[in-house]
Short mmCIF file of C-alpha atoms in Angstrom, two decimals:
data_model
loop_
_atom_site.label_atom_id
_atom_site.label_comp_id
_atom_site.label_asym_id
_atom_site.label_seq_id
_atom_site.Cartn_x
_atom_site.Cartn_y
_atom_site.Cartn_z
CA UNK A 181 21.15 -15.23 -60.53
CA UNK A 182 18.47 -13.88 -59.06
CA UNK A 183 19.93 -13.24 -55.57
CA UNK A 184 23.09 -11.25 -57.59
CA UNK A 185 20.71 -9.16 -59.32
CA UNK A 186 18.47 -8.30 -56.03
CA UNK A 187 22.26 -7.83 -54.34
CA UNK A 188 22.90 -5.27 -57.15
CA UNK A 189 19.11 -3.37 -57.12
CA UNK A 190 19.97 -2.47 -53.05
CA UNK A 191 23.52 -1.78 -53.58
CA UNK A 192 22.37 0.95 -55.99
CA UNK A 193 19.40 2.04 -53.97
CA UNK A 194 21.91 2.59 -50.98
CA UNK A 195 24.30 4.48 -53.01
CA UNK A 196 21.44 6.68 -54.64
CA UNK A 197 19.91 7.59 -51.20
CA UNK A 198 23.64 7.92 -49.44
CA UNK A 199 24.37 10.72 -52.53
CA UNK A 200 20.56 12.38 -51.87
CA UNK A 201 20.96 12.51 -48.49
CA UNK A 202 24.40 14.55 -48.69
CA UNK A 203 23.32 16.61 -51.05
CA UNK A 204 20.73 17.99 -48.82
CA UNK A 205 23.04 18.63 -45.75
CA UNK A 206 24.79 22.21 -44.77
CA UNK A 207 27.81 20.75 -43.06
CA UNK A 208 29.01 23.60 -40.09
CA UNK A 209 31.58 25.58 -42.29
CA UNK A 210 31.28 23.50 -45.41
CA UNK A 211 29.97 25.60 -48.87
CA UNK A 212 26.82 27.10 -48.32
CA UNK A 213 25.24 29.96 -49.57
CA UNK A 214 28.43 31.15 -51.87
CA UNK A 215 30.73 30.80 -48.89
CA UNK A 216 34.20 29.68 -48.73
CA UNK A 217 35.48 26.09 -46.55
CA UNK A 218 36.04 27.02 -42.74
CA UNK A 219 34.14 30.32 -43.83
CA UNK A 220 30.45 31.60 -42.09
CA UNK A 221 27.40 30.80 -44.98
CA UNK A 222 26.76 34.31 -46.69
CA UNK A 223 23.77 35.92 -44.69
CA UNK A 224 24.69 33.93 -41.38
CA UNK A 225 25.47 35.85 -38.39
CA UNK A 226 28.30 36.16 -36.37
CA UNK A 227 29.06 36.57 -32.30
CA UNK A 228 28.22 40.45 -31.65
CA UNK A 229 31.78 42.32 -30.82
CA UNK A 230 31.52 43.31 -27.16
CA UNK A 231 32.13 47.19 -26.67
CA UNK A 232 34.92 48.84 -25.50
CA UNK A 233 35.40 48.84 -21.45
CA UNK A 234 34.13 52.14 -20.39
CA UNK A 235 37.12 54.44 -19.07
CA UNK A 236 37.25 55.19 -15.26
CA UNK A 237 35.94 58.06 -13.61
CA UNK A 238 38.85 60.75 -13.74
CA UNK A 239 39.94 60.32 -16.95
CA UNK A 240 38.15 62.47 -19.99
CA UNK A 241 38.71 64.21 -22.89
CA UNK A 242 39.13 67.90 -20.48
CA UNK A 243 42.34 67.83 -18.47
CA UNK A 244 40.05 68.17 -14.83
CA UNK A 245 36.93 68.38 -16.07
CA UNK A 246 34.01 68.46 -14.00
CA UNK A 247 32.90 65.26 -12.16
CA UNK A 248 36.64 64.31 -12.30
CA UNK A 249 39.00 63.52 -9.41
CA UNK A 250 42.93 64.56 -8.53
CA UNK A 251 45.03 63.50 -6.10
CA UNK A 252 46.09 65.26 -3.02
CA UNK A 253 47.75 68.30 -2.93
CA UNK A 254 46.84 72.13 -3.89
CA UNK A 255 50.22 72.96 -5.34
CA UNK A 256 51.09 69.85 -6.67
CA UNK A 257 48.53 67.55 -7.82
CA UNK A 258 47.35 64.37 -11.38
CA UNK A 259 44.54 63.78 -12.69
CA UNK A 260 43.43 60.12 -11.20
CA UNK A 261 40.53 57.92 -11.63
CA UNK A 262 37.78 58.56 -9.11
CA UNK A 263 37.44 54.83 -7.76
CA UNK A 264 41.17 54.75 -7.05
CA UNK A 265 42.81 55.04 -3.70
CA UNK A 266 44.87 58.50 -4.75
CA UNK A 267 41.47 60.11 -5.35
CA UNK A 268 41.14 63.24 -2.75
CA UNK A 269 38.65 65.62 -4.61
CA UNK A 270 36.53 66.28 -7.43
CA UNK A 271 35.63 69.24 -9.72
CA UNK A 272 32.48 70.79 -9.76
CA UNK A 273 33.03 73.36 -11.98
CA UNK A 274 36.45 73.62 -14.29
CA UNK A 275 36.88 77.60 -15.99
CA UNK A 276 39.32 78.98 -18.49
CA UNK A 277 41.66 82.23 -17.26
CA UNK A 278 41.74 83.16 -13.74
CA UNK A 279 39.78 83.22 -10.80
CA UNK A 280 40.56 86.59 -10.25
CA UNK A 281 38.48 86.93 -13.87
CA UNK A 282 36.10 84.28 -14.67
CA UNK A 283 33.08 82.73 -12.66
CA UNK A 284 32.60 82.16 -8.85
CA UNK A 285 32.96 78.49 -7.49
CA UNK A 286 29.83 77.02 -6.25
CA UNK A 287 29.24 78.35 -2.19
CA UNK A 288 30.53 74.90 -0.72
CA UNK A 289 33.82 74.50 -2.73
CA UNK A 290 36.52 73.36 -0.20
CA UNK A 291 39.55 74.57 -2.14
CA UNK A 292 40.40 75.90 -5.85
CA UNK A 293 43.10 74.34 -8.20
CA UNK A 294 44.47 76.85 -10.00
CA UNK A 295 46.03 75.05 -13.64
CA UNK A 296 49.01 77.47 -15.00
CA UNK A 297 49.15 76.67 -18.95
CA UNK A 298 50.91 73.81 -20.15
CA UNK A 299 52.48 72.48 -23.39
CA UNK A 300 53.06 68.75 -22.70
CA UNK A 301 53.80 65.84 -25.75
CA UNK A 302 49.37 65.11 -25.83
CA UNK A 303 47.21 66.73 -23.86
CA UNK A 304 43.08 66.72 -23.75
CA UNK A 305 42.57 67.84 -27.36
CA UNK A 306 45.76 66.82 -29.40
CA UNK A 307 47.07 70.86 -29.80
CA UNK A 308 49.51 70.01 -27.27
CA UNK A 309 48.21 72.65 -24.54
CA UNK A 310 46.55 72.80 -21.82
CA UNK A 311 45.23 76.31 -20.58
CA UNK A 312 45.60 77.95 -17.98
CA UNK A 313 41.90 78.21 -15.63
CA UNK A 314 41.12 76.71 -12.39
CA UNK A 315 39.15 73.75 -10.93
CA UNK A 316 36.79 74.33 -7.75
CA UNK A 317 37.38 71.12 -5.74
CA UNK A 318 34.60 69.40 -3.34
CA UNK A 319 36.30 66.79 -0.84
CA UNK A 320 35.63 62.92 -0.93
CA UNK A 321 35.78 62.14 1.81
CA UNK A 322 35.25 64.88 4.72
CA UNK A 323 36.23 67.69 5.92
CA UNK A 324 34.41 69.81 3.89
CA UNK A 325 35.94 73.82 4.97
CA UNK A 326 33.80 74.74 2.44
CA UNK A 327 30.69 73.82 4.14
CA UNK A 328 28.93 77.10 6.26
CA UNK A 329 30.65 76.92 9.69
CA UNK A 330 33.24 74.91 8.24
CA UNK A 331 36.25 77.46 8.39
CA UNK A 332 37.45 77.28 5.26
CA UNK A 333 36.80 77.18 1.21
CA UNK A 334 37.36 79.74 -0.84
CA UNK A 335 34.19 82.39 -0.20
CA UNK A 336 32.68 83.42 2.90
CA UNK A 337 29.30 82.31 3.11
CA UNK A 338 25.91 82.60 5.10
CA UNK A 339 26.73 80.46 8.36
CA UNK A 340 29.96 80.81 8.58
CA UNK A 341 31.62 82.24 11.26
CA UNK A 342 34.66 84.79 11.32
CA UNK A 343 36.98 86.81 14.14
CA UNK A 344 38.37 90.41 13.71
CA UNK A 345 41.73 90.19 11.91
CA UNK A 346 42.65 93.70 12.71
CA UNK A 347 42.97 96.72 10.18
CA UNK A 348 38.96 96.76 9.72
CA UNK A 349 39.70 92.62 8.20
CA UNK A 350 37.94 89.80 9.22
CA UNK A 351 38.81 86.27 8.29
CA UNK A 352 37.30 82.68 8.39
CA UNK A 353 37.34 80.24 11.07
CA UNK A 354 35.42 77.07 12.14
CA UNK A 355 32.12 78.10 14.03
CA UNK A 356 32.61 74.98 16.65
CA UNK A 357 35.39 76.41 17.95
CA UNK A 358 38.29 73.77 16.36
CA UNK A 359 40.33 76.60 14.25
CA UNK A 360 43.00 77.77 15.62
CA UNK A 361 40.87 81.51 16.16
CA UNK A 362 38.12 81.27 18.40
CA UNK A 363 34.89 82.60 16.04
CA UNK A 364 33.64 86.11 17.00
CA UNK A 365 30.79 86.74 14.75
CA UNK A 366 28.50 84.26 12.38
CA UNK A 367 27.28 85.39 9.04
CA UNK A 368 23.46 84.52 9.29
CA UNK A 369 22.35 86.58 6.01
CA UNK A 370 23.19 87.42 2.20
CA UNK A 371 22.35 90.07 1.01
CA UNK A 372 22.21 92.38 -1.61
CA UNK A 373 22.88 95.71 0.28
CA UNK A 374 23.32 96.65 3.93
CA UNK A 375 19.38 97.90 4.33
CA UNK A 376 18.24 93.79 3.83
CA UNK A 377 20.59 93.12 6.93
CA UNK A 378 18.09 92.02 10.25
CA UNK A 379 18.54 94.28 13.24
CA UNK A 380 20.67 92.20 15.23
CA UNK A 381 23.20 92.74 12.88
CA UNK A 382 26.51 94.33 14.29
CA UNK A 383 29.21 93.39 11.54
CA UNK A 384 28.97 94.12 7.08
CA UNK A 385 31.05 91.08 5.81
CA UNK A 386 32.28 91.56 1.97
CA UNK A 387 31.15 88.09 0.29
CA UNK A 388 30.94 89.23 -3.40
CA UNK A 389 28.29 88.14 -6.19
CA UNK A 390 25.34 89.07 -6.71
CA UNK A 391 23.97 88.75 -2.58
CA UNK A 392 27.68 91.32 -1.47
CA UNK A 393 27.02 91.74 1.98
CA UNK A 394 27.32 89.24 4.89
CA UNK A 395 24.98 90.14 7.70
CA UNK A 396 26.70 89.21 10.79
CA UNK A 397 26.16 88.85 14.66
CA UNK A 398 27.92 88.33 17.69
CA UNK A 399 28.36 85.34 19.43
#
């Protein structure tokens, strides 16, 4: 009799402490806090939502906008990501209109892209155009015309060299001697009229802005 009832007293302990003991525990996705089964507790965090991958170089919200890269070609040329293989240049400096119009590209600008306005299906904006301006594109990789002595670029520039075209015209050509003009005179000087020229001077060459006059001397 005895030994049934002490058989009973720990059965009942062990059932009271087995019923304590669960009611204590937050099971991983059980009910906690409000929640649902197979639902977070309310207040409980979750695993942060990485951002979204950064988009290459050469691809932005400006069709060519500066710091961006095309693909070869003057005449006909994409818009392409920087790190890829098809990259040839970048822009330094993108303007609206012509260049005949608008701003002067930077002094070592190998070549200009000139953008004639477009109308595709989506273009940098959403308003389906694209207008017409011109990108002033710095080489990759070199050559670089553009450089002074280079032979090339858009604008003639102090230290480059050029050779008497004829009809009072002078035009551009590499200072070491690799165009296919031997170089006649080197621009040493800008500036802003022909009185600022040194005395060695023996050619005016027209450069434009705000320094006009190329001071220039045989070589």
């Amino acid at each position: 009799m005895r030994k049934g009832i002490s058989v009973g007293v720990i059965c009942g302990l062990l059932a009271l402490l087995g019923a304590l003991v669960t009611g204590c525990q937050s099971p991983s996705g059980g009910i906690a806090g409000g929640g649902r089964p197979g639902e977070p507790a309310s207040g409980s965090t979750t695993a942060a939502v990485p951002p979204a991958a950064t988009r290459p170089s050469g691809y932005g919200a400006v069709f060519l906008g500066v710091g961006e890269c095309s693909s070869f070609g003057t005449t006909s040329f994409t818009e392409v990501s920087c790190d890829g293989e098809r990259a040839a240049a970048r822009v330094s400096a993108r303007h609206d209109g012509t260049v005949r119009g608008g701003p002067r590209c930077p002094d070592t600008t190998d070549f200009v892209l000139h953008i004639s306005e477009q109308r595709p299906a989506s273009d940098e904006d959403g308003d389906g155009t694209v207008p017409q301006g011109y990108a002033c594109m710095r080489n990759l990789q070199p050559p670089h015309p553009g450089d002074p002595g280079g032979g090339g670029g858009p604008r003639t520039i102090a230290g480059d060299c050029v050779y008497d075209s004829g009809d009072r015209q002078v035009r551009e050509t590499a200072c070491d001697g690799t165009g296919d003009r031997e170089p006649e005179y080197k621009v040493t000087r800008a500036v802003a009229e022909r009185a600022g020229c040194p005395a060695p001077t023996a050619l005016y060459v027209r450069l434009g802005g705000d320094r006009p006059v190329g001071c220039a001397r045989p070589l």
